Amino acid sequence: MRSSLGRLVLGLAVLGAGSAAHAYYLDQSRNFDVRLRTYSQVAIATESSRESPPTFSPGDLFSQRNFYNPEFDANLTNYVGWTRKAPGFSLIAPDEFKFHFGWWGFYDGMFDYLSPQWRDALRAVPRSRQSSSDDIDGETTRFNDENKNPRNILGKRNRINELYLDFSKGRLFTRIGRQSIAWGEADAIVFMDVINNFDLTMGVPGIFMDLEEARIPFWAIRNTIRLVDQWGPLSSLFADMYMVPGPIDTTVPLTTPAFFGFPYSQPGQDPLRNPALAPLIKPLPLEVVLVDRLPKNEWSETRWGARLTSVLFRDYTVQGWFFRTYPTAPVPLLIGGTPPITLATTQPQGNTLIDDRGFRTPVCLDNAGNPIPNPGSGHTPAGRACKYARPVITAFYRRLTSVAGAAATWYSPEVAGIIRTEAEYFIKQDAFIPSVNLNPQVQVPTPGNKINTIPKADYLKYMIGYDRFFFARWINPANSIALITALNGQWNVTARREKDFRFNGIAKPGKNQIEAGRIPGNPACQTPPFSILCLTAPAKNFEDEKKFEHFFNIVFQTNYMHGRLEPRIIMLFDVSGEFIFEPTATYRLTDYLLATGTFAAIEGSRKAGPAVFRDRDQFQFRMTYLLN
């Protein structure tokens, strides 16, 4: 703790070492400028873990993130003026032509100098293989897919965040390059704003991680056309269209529930370290593999959307849209087919030699130093446990889904505030039913072996919001208070008694996703002790996805001291008994240096949605440096 706090103080001191903030222009005409937003932040646990792993206590450090986001802007309009006079170019001569570049990256010291349990989780063996692939049959079955390294994913990352050209000509605006597009509402956490996916490595985007920082841009072309200025009751009618070519970009978020034992992993045991399951799996020539199924770079994976926006009767801003996108949350599927339990013993020539981390290894020796037989187990020359094995694969799928939506916003003098309404219909989205997605009987040799599938469901998501400014002199005698509220709802239109939908593979506290038990009609699975051939995925072990889900979000924000101090409170209440309470205060030390303190508290009667992280209450302290 002492070492980590010392490093944090040093990082904050470096941030504060700059001179007075101002934009940096690279030319006298101010056509080129650079900006920077960077911060150092520490997150400190304020309660003990309720499930294990991960194991932590108050005062343990979850994260010490050093984030950087430099940007470069160039106004190139004056440099393409020649096109207005050149023959053949005058028709496409831009009114405005701009370039933007932004970088996104961070380093987190969690594995280097924070609480030691994160390093222990990184080194823990045996452990399930965690990987990603766009060819599960060709790569994952041979342990030849891309291994997911928690150190690289959680400890440091870098990417081009934005890189685009803006072209404006008359009624047309075009943006080409890496960018973000937001058509839905996202007041506090991700709900309706789903065109771009969000980074899930810090649990809940919007609570533990800023929404805009968590948003994952894509490579796209976007056009906005002003169709009419005035047409009957409509004014300022615009059409938006975008396309993300599948051969160029099929980026989806990294699935982190598989990262057992880290600060923002979902609670739960690694199957190979779970006391209830490990004794059934470990003696067999099998390896548990949790793999992100990545979309292939093909035209069939192209994302696109179209939207119409206008002002109706001069008071109502109305929109309607349709788009194709990847869901942010994945759906699990236990891969079936010919059971690996059977193949590993009857066709051992197809087994792969791996170590206790799921990595391929060229040599595995017995105690006498001789190569082991197939099937068999032993140790590597370095001393690691190893064996011949076949994978038991659970894949996490994100497949394109269609979304149709509409929204309307207007000011209502009757309630002295702004009314916001929005609805989105998700058509045949991938869903989760334990006995359909994760039935472990597809992995055992039984007559009439079934194949797991991913069920589909239609979802209607909707929001009714109310925003206003008001004065409460006893709270703030000088400035108004902003109030932002919304009722958010979800209706699973497909759910019925014979279709028992559950949250995506999330087991209840103290429950396992699969367990050995009685199976009707199977004589070998009637009385204990039950073998691995008697595994099931009981629906009662998973958190129920109710037909109707609702939650309220409320935000209060104001400022004091002529804008130097900006407190904010975010509250989310789910009618099923979940809530989030997050007060934040930002103090502007100078024009370029901001200090922020946040307390995040999450509680819930069930382990669903943000309440999956209900034991991650924490303080966050941040020092931000701005060059703008």
XYZ file of C-alpha atoms in Angstrom:
628
model
C 0.000 0.000 0.000
C 2.787 2.425 0.976
C 4.632 1.861 -2.307
C 1.531 2.245 -4.440
C 0.438 5.463 -2.735
C 3.924 6.839 -3.192
C 3.774 6.159 -6.924
C 0.347 7.779 -7.089
C 1.575 10.959 -5.357
C 4.489 11.104 -7.802
C 2.076 10.727 -10.746
C -0.170 13.512 -9.474
C 2.835 15.765 -8.933
C 3.896 15.250 -12.542
C 0.414 16.170 -13.737
C 0.525 19.401 -11.807
C 3.924 20.447 -13.083
C 2.707 22.145 -16.260
C 2.458 25.842 -16.978
C -0.713 27.843 -17.522
C -3.171 26.040 -19.807
C -3.782 27.304 -23.312
C -4.292 25.786 -26.720
C -1.135 25.025 -28.624
C -1.396 26.341 -32.175
C 1.218 25.302 -34.677
C 0.760 28.213 -37.079
C -0.109 31.903 -36.947
C -3.469 31.380 -38.674
C -4.462 28.924 -35.945
C -5.432 26.217 -38.376
C -3.508 23.533 -36.495
C -3.769 22.905 -32.771
C -3.160 20.157 -30.235
C -5.087 19.324 -27.073
C -4.549 16.873 -24.266
C -6.582 15.305 -21.480
C -4.673 13.112 -19.075
C -5.305 11.943 -15.544
C -4.015 9.768 -12.758
C -6.680 7.952 -10.728
C -6.730 5.520 -7.834
C -9.704 3.327 -6.830
C -9.838 2.085 -3.222
C -12.174 -0.649 -1.947
C -14.516 0.348 0.889
C -15.978 -3.092 1.664
C -14.929 -6.724 1.683
C -15.621 -9.175 -1.124
C -18.774 -11.253 -0.706
C -17.879 -13.977 -3.175
C -14.531 -15.448 -3.975
C -12.706 -14.766 -6.137
C -11.723 -11.976 -6.132
C -10.833 -11.569 -2.480
C -10.321 -8.049 -1.129
C -10.820 -5.941 1.988
C -11.439 -2.230 2.678
C -8.348 -0.259 1.769
C -7.209 -2.606 -0.997
C -6.478 -0.877 -4.289
C -8.585 -1.873 -7.278
C -6.856 0.316 -9.834
C -4.250 3.014 -10.322
C -4.871 4.145 -13.865
C -2.818 6.727 -15.744
C -4.896 7.708 -18.768
C -3.894 9.878 -21.736
C -5.948 11.255 -24.616
C -3.980 13.634 -26.902
C -5.797 15.142 -29.899
C -4.759 17.024 -33.025
C -7.057 19.189 -35.189
C -6.361 20.711 -38.565
C -8.592 23.131 -40.471
C -7.589 22.448 -44.073
C -10.217 24.624 -45.757
C -7.780 27.333 -46.809
C -5.451 24.731 -48.299
C -8.022 23.378 -50.764
C -9.265 26.747 -52.007
C -7.704 26.023 -55.388
C -10.479 23.476 -56.047
C -13.028 26.296 -56.410
C -11.290 27.522 -59.551
C -9.923 24.290 -61.000
C -11.927 22.834 -63.901
C -13.840 19.726 -62.834
C -13.264 20.345 -59.121
C -15.536 23.322 -58.475
C -18.574 21.073 -57.918
C -16.869 19.289 -55.044
C -14.941 22.237 -53.609
C -15.658 22.070 -49.859
C -17.087 24.856 -47.754
C -15.154 23.291 -44.864
C -12.500 20.596 -44.831
C -11.059 19.418 -41.498
C -8.924 16.634 -40.044
C -9.007 15.185 -36.523
C -6.796 12.661 -34.751
C -7.120 11.347 -31.192
C -5.150 8.740 -29.256
C -6.481 6.679 -26.315
C -4.309 4.790 -23.881
C -3.622 3.951 -20.279
C -1.255 2.196 -17.932
C -2.626 0.611 -14.743
C -0.203 -0.552 -12.081
C -2.500 -3.273 -10.742
C -0.056 -6.086 -11.532
C 3.085 -4.167 -10.628
C 2.556 -2.377 -7.330
C -1.076 -2.634 -6.196
C -2.616 -5.168 -3.813
C -0.838 -8.530 -4.290
C -3.960 -10.633 -4.925
C -4.144 -9.349 -8.514
C -0.661 -10.694 -9.236
C -1.612 -13.944 -7.526
C -4.688 -14.266 -9.753
C -2.502 -13.708 -12.811
C -0.173 -16.533 -11.781
C -2.851 -18.940 -10.547
C -2.773 -22.474 -12.010
C -4.462 -24.563 -13.133
C -6.746 -22.170 -14.948
C -9.165 -22.234 -17.841
C -7.853 -21.089 -21.188
C -9.174 -17.616 -22.046
C -8.932 -16.768 -25.723
C -10.526 -15.197 -28.795
C -11.004 -16.441 -32.341
C -13.039 -15.924 -35.493
C -12.586 -19.611 -36.383
C -13.453 -21.741 -33.355
C -13.591 -25.010 -35.299
C -10.243 -24.406 -36.977
C -8.295 -22.744 -34.131
C -9.835 -23.158 -30.677
C -10.314 -26.915 -31.003
C -6.525 -27.157 -31.517
C -5.559 -24.635 -28.804
C -4.259 -22.462 -31.616
C -6.412 -19.349 -31.060
C -5.320 -16.010 -29.601
C -4.724 -16.249 -25.874
C -6.159 -13.311 -23.893
C -3.474 -11.868 -21.651
C -4.989 -10.088 -18.602
C -1.800 -8.075 -18.118
C -2.105 -6.557 -21.596
C -5.870 -6.044 -21.375
C -6.226 -4.741 -17.820
C -2.757 -3.311 -17.225
C -2.087 -1.321 -20.389
C -3.663 -0.596 -23.761
C -3.318 1.858 -26.634
C -5.404 2.554 -29.707
C -6.273 5.118 -32.337
C -9.439 6.536 -30.823
C -10.403 8.953 -33.604
C -8.995 9.540 -37.063
C -11.315 11.191 -39.570
C -11.822 13.796 -42.264
C -14.807 16.190 -42.226
C -16.154 17.481 -45.525
C -18.952 20.092 -45.736
C -20.529 21.251 -48.974
C -23.849 23.060 -49.006
C -26.433 20.717 -47.511
C -24.020 17.775 -47.214
C -21.725 16.852 -44.326
C -19.494 13.772 -44.605
C -17.179 12.216 -42.027
C -14.850 9.380 -43.053
C -12.631 7.492 -40.632
C -12.585 6.161 -37.082
C -15.376 7.816 -35.125
C -18.235 7.381 -32.648
C -21.957 7.794 -33.305
C -24.561 8.249 -30.553
C -28.273 8.233 -31.409
C -29.697 6.902 -28.147
C -29.816 8.192 -24.577
C -27.092 7.398 -22.022
C -27.681 9.603 -18.976
C -25.729 7.518 -16.492
C -25.091 3.967 -17.743
C -25.343 2.257 -21.133
C -28.957 1.430 -22.021
C -30.301 2.943 -25.241
C -27.019 4.216 -26.712
C -25.869 1.002 -28.407
C -24.547 1.869 -31.890
C -20.985 1.877 -30.577
C -20.002 -0.862 -28.139
C -18.505 -0.042 -24.750
C -15.411 -1.266 -22.946
C -16.426 -3.637 -20.121
C -13.043 -4.180 -18.485
C -13.945 -1.864 -15.578
C -17.309 -3.441 -14.910
C -20.006 -0.797 -15.358
C -19.416 1.914 -18.004
C -20.583 5.235 -16.597
C -19.951 4.280 -12.965
C -16.411 2.938 -12.636
C -15.368 4.346 -16.022
C -16.493 7.462 -17.919
C -19.009 6.701 -20.656
C -17.151 8.590 -23.379
C -13.883 7.002 -22.342
C -15.492 3.536 -22.484
C -17.065 4.029 -25.918
C -15.303 1.986 -28.633
C -15.138 3.877 -31.976
C -15.304 2.164 -35.358
C -14.128 2.836 -38.922
C -17.106 4.277 -40.766
C -18.387 6.662 -43.385
C -21.184 8.965 -42.255
C -23.289 11.396 -44.266
C -25.700 14.041 -42.995
C -27.945 15.796 -45.509
C -30.226 18.766 -44.836
C -33.257 17.758 -46.882
C -35.560 20.745 -46.341
C -35.561 23.908 -44.277
C -39.339 24.140 -43.994
C -42.052 21.734 -45.148
C -45.478 22.156 -43.617
C -45.196 21.433 -39.878
C -41.622 20.141 -40.314
C -38.564 22.353 -40.161
C -34.858 21.508 -40.383
C -35.344 18.007 -41.758
C -32.050 16.060 -41.772
C -31.114 12.561 -42.926
C -28.201 10.680 -41.308
C -26.635 7.541 -42.780
C -23.553 5.599 -41.780
C -21.816 2.356 -42.757
C -19.105 0.331 -41.009
C -17.720 -2.034 -43.685
C -17.420 -5.580 -42.354
C -14.140 -6.305 -44.206
C -12.564 -3.327 -42.402
C -14.052 -3.281 -38.886
C -15.883 -5.903 -36.816
C -14.492 -4.807 -33.441
C -16.422 -6.020 -30.378
C -15.633 -5.558 -26.666
C -13.355 -7.908 -24.800
C -15.363 -10.303 -22.632
C -13.924 -10.063 -19.128
C -16.161 -12.299 -16.981
C -13.652 -15.054 -17.777
C -10.882 -13.134 -16.016
C -11.491 -14.752 -12.644
C -10.001 -13.058 -9.619
C -9.451 -9.493 -10.860
C -10.998 -6.262 -9.494
C -13.796 -5.910 -12.068
C -14.300 -9.551 -13.027
C -17.719 -10.970 -12.322
C -17.618 -12.981 -9.081
C -17.276 -16.710 -9.628
C -14.807 -19.547 -9.613
C -12.668 -20.699 -12.497
C -14.114 -24.167 -13.350
C -10.646 -25.696 -13.015
C -10.309 -24.233 -9.491
C -13.910 -24.642 -8.385
C -14.038 -27.236 -5.540
C -17.381 -28.541 -6.820
C -16.301 -28.992 -10.453
C -12.521 -29.401 -10.523
C -12.545 -32.975 -9.108
C -14.858 -34.008 -11.965
C -12.789 -32.368 -14.730
C -9.168 -32.560 -13.617
C -8.666 -36.365 -13.934
C -9.989 -36.377 -17.500
C -8.087 -35.493 -20.700
C -10.079 -32.255 -20.985
C -9.367 -28.503 -20.791
C -11.977 -25.796 -20.188
C -11.765 -23.046 -22.819
C -13.659 -19.743 -22.648
C -13.383 -18.069 -26.036
C -14.658 -14.806 -27.480
C -16.162 -15.653 -30.840
C -15.052 -12.742 -33.026
C -17.084 -11.790 -36.129
C -15.276 -12.500 -39.374
C -14.173 -9.571 -41.535
C -16.819 -10.107 -44.207
C -19.384 -7.914 -45.941
C -22.149 -9.852 -44.208
C -20.893 -8.349 -40.922
C -21.337 -4.765 -42.140
C -23.004 -2.421 -39.659
C -25.113 0.432 -40.968
C -27.898 2.792 -39.998
C -30.196 5.540 -41.230
C -32.012 8.280 -39.317
C -34.409 11.149 -39.984
C -34.404 14.140 -37.626
C -36.643 17.189 -37.684
C -38.443 19.791 -35.599
C -42.228 19.358 -35.575
C -44.490 22.395 -35.059
C -41.354 24.361 -34.078
C -41.384 22.809 -30.587
C -40.885 19.058 -30.855
C -37.561 17.537 -31.891
C -38.436 14.151 -33.387
C -36.261 11.334 -34.704
C -36.679 7.900 -36.235
C -33.947 5.407 -37.075
C -32.958 1.878 -37.995
C -29.513 0.354 -37.563
C -27.555 -2.879 -37.289
C -25.181 -3.335 -34.368
C -23.411 -5.825 -32.120
C -24.785 -6.174 -28.575
C -22.401 -4.948 -25.894
C -23.045 -7.973 -23.639
C -22.194 -11.413 -25.097
C -24.298 -14.574 -25.017
C -22.605 -17.844 -23.947
C -22.863 -21.084 -25.924
C -21.427 -24.418 -24.814
C -20.180 -25.973 -28.044
C -21.522 -29.477 -28.689
C -21.051 -32.054 -31.387
C -19.154 -35.297 -30.864
C -18.392 -35.293 -27.107
C -14.721 -34.544 -26.350
C -14.899 -36.987 -23.435
C -15.387 -39.754 -25.989
C -12.904 -38.433 -28.552
C -10.108 -37.875 -26.017
C -9.991 -41.596 -25.277
C -11.188 -43.224 -28.519
C -9.297 -40.926 -30.931
C -6.316 -39.677 -28.867
C -4.357 -38.789 -32.000
C -6.449 -35.607 -32.084
C -5.473 -34.563 -28.547
C -3.136 -31.606 -27.973
C -0.256 -31.403 -25.521
C -0.872 -28.434 -23.177
C 0.325 -27.115 -19.827
C -1.746 -26.111 -16.787
C -2.493 -22.674 -18.315
C -3.935 -24.101 -21.537
C -0.844 -23.278 -23.634
C 0.516 -25.742 -26.190
C 3.773 -27.277 -25.039
C 6.231 -29.371 -27.126
C 7.355 -31.641 -24.279
C 5.574 -33.355 -21.385
C 7.518 -35.867 -19.283
C 6.692 -38.470 -16.653
C 8.558 -38.787 -13.361
C 11.248 -40.862 -15.053
C 11.895 -38.151 -17.635
C 10.258 -39.999 -20.515
C 7.611 -38.532 -22.862
C 4.121 -39.304 -21.591
C 1.697 -41.499 -23.561
C -1.440 -40.141 -25.213
C -3.702 -39.783 -23.266
C -1.611 -39.079 -20.189
C -0.258 -36.379 -17.879
C 3.077 -35.308 -16.466
C 5.185 -32.166 -16.201
C 7.181 -29.893 -18.496
C 10.979 -29.525 -18.156
C 10.230 -26.287 -16.286
C 8.055 -28.163 -13.786
C 4.585 -27.167 -14.974
C 1.803 -29.743 -14.980
C 0.899 -30.836 -18.522
C -1.246 -33.388 -20.331
C -2.800 -34.441 -23.599
C -6.298 -32.947 -23.792
C -9.231 -31.836 -25.877
C -11.087 -28.565 -25.210
C -14.528 -28.174 -23.652
C -15.450 -24.898 -25.317
C -17.820 -22.209 -24.112
C -17.981 -19.447 -26.718
C -19.191 -15.902 -26.057
C -21.163 -14.690 -29.068
C -21.991 -11.237 -30.323
C -23.966 -11.349 -33.567
C -25.545 -8.539 -35.518
C -29.004 -7.485 -34.412
C -31.449 -5.000 -35.958
C -32.777 -2.051 -33.977
C -35.643 0.286 -34.905
C -36.103 3.384 -32.777
C -37.886 6.692 -32.357
C -37.489 9.648 -30.016
C -39.143 12.986 -29.249
C -37.998 15.860 -27.052
C -39.816 19.083 -26.162
C -40.135 21.785 -23.539
C -43.318 21.631 -21.488
C -44.366 24.884 -19.761
C -46.840 22.914 -17.633
C -44.005 21.163 -15.805
C -41.389 23.860 -16.515
C -38.943 21.363 -17.938
C -37.839 19.265 -20.887
C -39.597 15.995 -21.639
C -37.589 13.262 -23.372
C -39.100 10.085 -24.793
C -37.431 7.250 -26.656
C -38.197 3.666 -27.681
C -36.069 1.044 -29.429
C -37.182 -2.363 -30.656
C -34.438 -5.004 -30.794
C -35.412 -7.588 -33.401
C -34.460 -11.236 -32.784
C -31.561 -10.465 -30.486
C -29.468 -13.326 -29.085
C -30.695 -14.341 -25.616
C -29.982 -16.897 -22.893
C -31.892 -19.933 -21.617
C -29.609 -22.223 -19.533
C -30.932 -25.534 -20.870
C -30.637 -24.253 -24.466
C -27.282 -22.391 -24.356
C -25.322 -24.278 -21.701
C -26.711 -27.812 -21.459
C -23.588 -29.829 -20.486
C -25.137 -33.042 -21.795
C -23.807 -32.070 -25.241
C -20.354 -32.938 -23.857
C -21.077 -36.470 -22.644
C -21.587 -39.649 -24.696
C -25.315 -40.337 -24.552
C -27.732 -41.627 -27.207
C -29.356 -38.903 -29.273
C -26.878 -36.264 -28.197
C -28.328 -32.768 -28.642
C -26.669 -29.578 -29.884
C -26.858 -26.338 -27.935
C -28.202 -23.285 -29.728
C -28.689 -19.580 -29.044
C -32.363 -18.614 -28.669
C -33.703 -15.362 -30.072
C -35.882 -12.768 -28.360
C -37.475 -9.447 -29.256
C -36.885 -6.643 -26.739
C -38.642 -3.294 -26.465
C -36.575 -0.748 -24.542
C -38.060 2.625 -23.674
C -37.295 5.769 -21.725
C -39.316 8.713 -20.401
C -37.175 11.548 -19.061
C -37.714 14.886 -17.358
C -35.009 17.590 -17.090
C -35.123 21.039 -15.578
C -33.163 23.746 -13.810
C -34.428 24.978 -10.446
C -33.242 27.079 -7.524
C -32.935 25.862 -3.939
C -31.402 28.789 -2.095
C -30.810 26.759 1.054
C -28.569 24.435 -0.973
C -27.012 26.885 -3.414
C -27.803 30.571 -2.958
C -25.977 31.674 -6.137
C -26.569 29.098 -8.869
C -29.311 26.853 -10.195
C -29.393 23.073 -9.844
C -29.729 20.814 -12.876
C -32.083 17.867 -12.453
C -31.943 15.002 -14.991
C -34.340 12.099 -14.464
C -35.568 9.134 -16.484
C -37.632 5.986 -16.180
C -35.991 3.236 -18.229
C -37.802 0.043 -19.127
C -37.281 -3.217 -20.977
C -39.958 -5.657 -22.126
C -38.952 -9.114 -23.322
C -41.720 -9.553 -25.863
C -40.794 -13.195 -26.509
C -40.715 -14.389 -22.880
C -43.385 -16.864 -21.760
C -43.661 -19.797 -19.396
C -42.031 -22.314 -21.742
C -39.178 -19.871 -22.499
C -37.440 -19.141 -19.206
C -34.942 -16.419 -20.137
C -32.138 -15.668 -17.693
C -29.339 -13.105 -17.540
C -26.371 -14.021 -19.723
C -24.734 -16.881 -17.852
C -24.707 -15.080 -14.480
C -25.071 -17.565 -11.621
C -26.692 -16.607 -8.331
C -24.430 -16.115 -5.292
C -23.122 -19.464 -4.082
C -24.423 -21.299 -7.169
C -22.562 -22.880 -10.062
C -23.498 -22.581 -13.714
C -23.368 -26.349 -14.003
C -23.664 -29.046 -11.354
C -23.886 -32.815 -11.168
C -27.330 -34.120 -10.288
C -30.247 -36.381 -11.084
C -31.254 -36.582 -14.758
C -34.670 -38.106 -15.498
C -34.454 -41.107 -17.829
C -30.730 -41.663 -17.286
C -30.203 -44.767 -15.085
C -26.594 -43.735 -14.295
C -27.755 -40.395 -12.871
C -30.370 -41.356 -10.300
C -28.438 -41.689 -7.023
C -25.328 -39.926 -5.714
C -22.414 -39.742 -6.046
C -22.953 -38.262 -9.518
C -20.218 -38.421 -12.142
C -19.295 -35.910 -14.830
C -21.791 -37.696 -17.074
C -24.594 -36.287 -14.890
C -23.885 -32.567 -15.306
C -26.827 -30.179 -15.834
C -27.376 -26.400 -16.063
C -30.291 -25.794 -13.646
C -32.280 -22.689 -14.528
C -32.799 -21.947 -10.810
C -29.027 -21.408 -10.460
C -29.137 -18.369 -12.773
C -30.486 -14.897 -12.175
C -33.937 -14.504 -13.675
C -34.468 -12.065 -16.526
C -37.919 -10.710 -15.795
C -40.365 -10.099 -18.584
C -40.495 -6.438 -17.534
C -37.428 -4.679 -16.125
C -37.460 -1.050 -14.946
C -35.053 1.348 -13.306
C -34.983 5.074 -12.526
C -31.945 7.283 -12.885
C -31.690 10.675 -11.192
C -28.842 13.172 -11.539
C -28.375 16.406 -9.566
C -25.623 18.811 -10.563
C -24.697 22.381 -9.666
C -21.619 24.546 -9.131
C -20.185 26.775 -6.418
C -17.383 29.295 -6.106
C -17.975 30.798 -9.573
C -17.773 27.383 -11.189
C -14.616 26.157 -9.454
C -16.474 23.474 -7.456
C -18.921 21.200 -9.307
C -20.676 18.555 -7.201
C -22.877 15.892 -8.809
C -24.979 13.021 -7.511
C -26.035 10.035 -9.640
C -28.695 7.664 -8.310
C -30.116 4.599 -10.044
C -32.968 2.584 -8.565
C -34.172 -0.716 -10.000
C -37.690 -1.663 -8.917
C -36.484 -5.226 -8.224
C -34.275 -3.955 -5.408
C -31.033 -2.679 -6.900
C -29.523 0.766 -6.542
C -26.430 2.795 -7.347
C -25.462 5.898 -5.394
C -22.505 7.908 -6.724
C -21.681 11.403 -5.401
C -18.858 13.213 -7.206
C -17.160 16.552 -6.635
C -14.693 18.221 -9.010
C -12.597 21.179 -7.863
C -10.832 23.283 -10.483
C -7.462 24.089 -8.911
C -6.400 26.062 -11.987
C -7.669 26.372 -15.533
C -5.706 23.271 -16.413
C -5.686 21.163 -13.218
C -8.808 19.476 -11.785
C -9.158 17.326 -8.659
C -12.089 14.896 -8.496
C -13.366 12.661 -5.722
C -16.044 10.003 -6.240
C -17.737 7.455 -4.030
C -19.496 4.595 -5.832
C -21.926 2.408 -3.876
C -23.848 -0.473 -5.474
C -26.351 -2.763 -3.783
C -28.940 -5.258 -4.996
C -31.272 -8.032 -3.953
C -30.176 -10.087 -6.976
C -26.935 -10.400 -8.905
C -28.062 -8.815 -12.164
C -27.116 -5.757 -14.175
C -24.817 -3.383 -12.254
C -25.594 -5.316 -9.042
C -23.223 -8.030 -10.299
C -20.615 -5.683 -8.772
C -22.532 -5.000 -5.574
C -19.459 -5.667 -3.422
C -17.256 -3.196 -5.340
C -18.084 -0.047 -3.359
C -15.091 2.238 -3.740
C -13.561 5.679 -3.510
C -11.984 7.094 -6.653
C -9.562 10.016 -6.524
C -8.464 11.648 -9.770
C -6.164 14.460 -10.801
C -6.773 15.669 -14.371
C -4.537 17.839 -16.523
C -6.074 19.675 -19.491
C -4.327 21.274 -22.400
C -7.082 22.990 -24.366
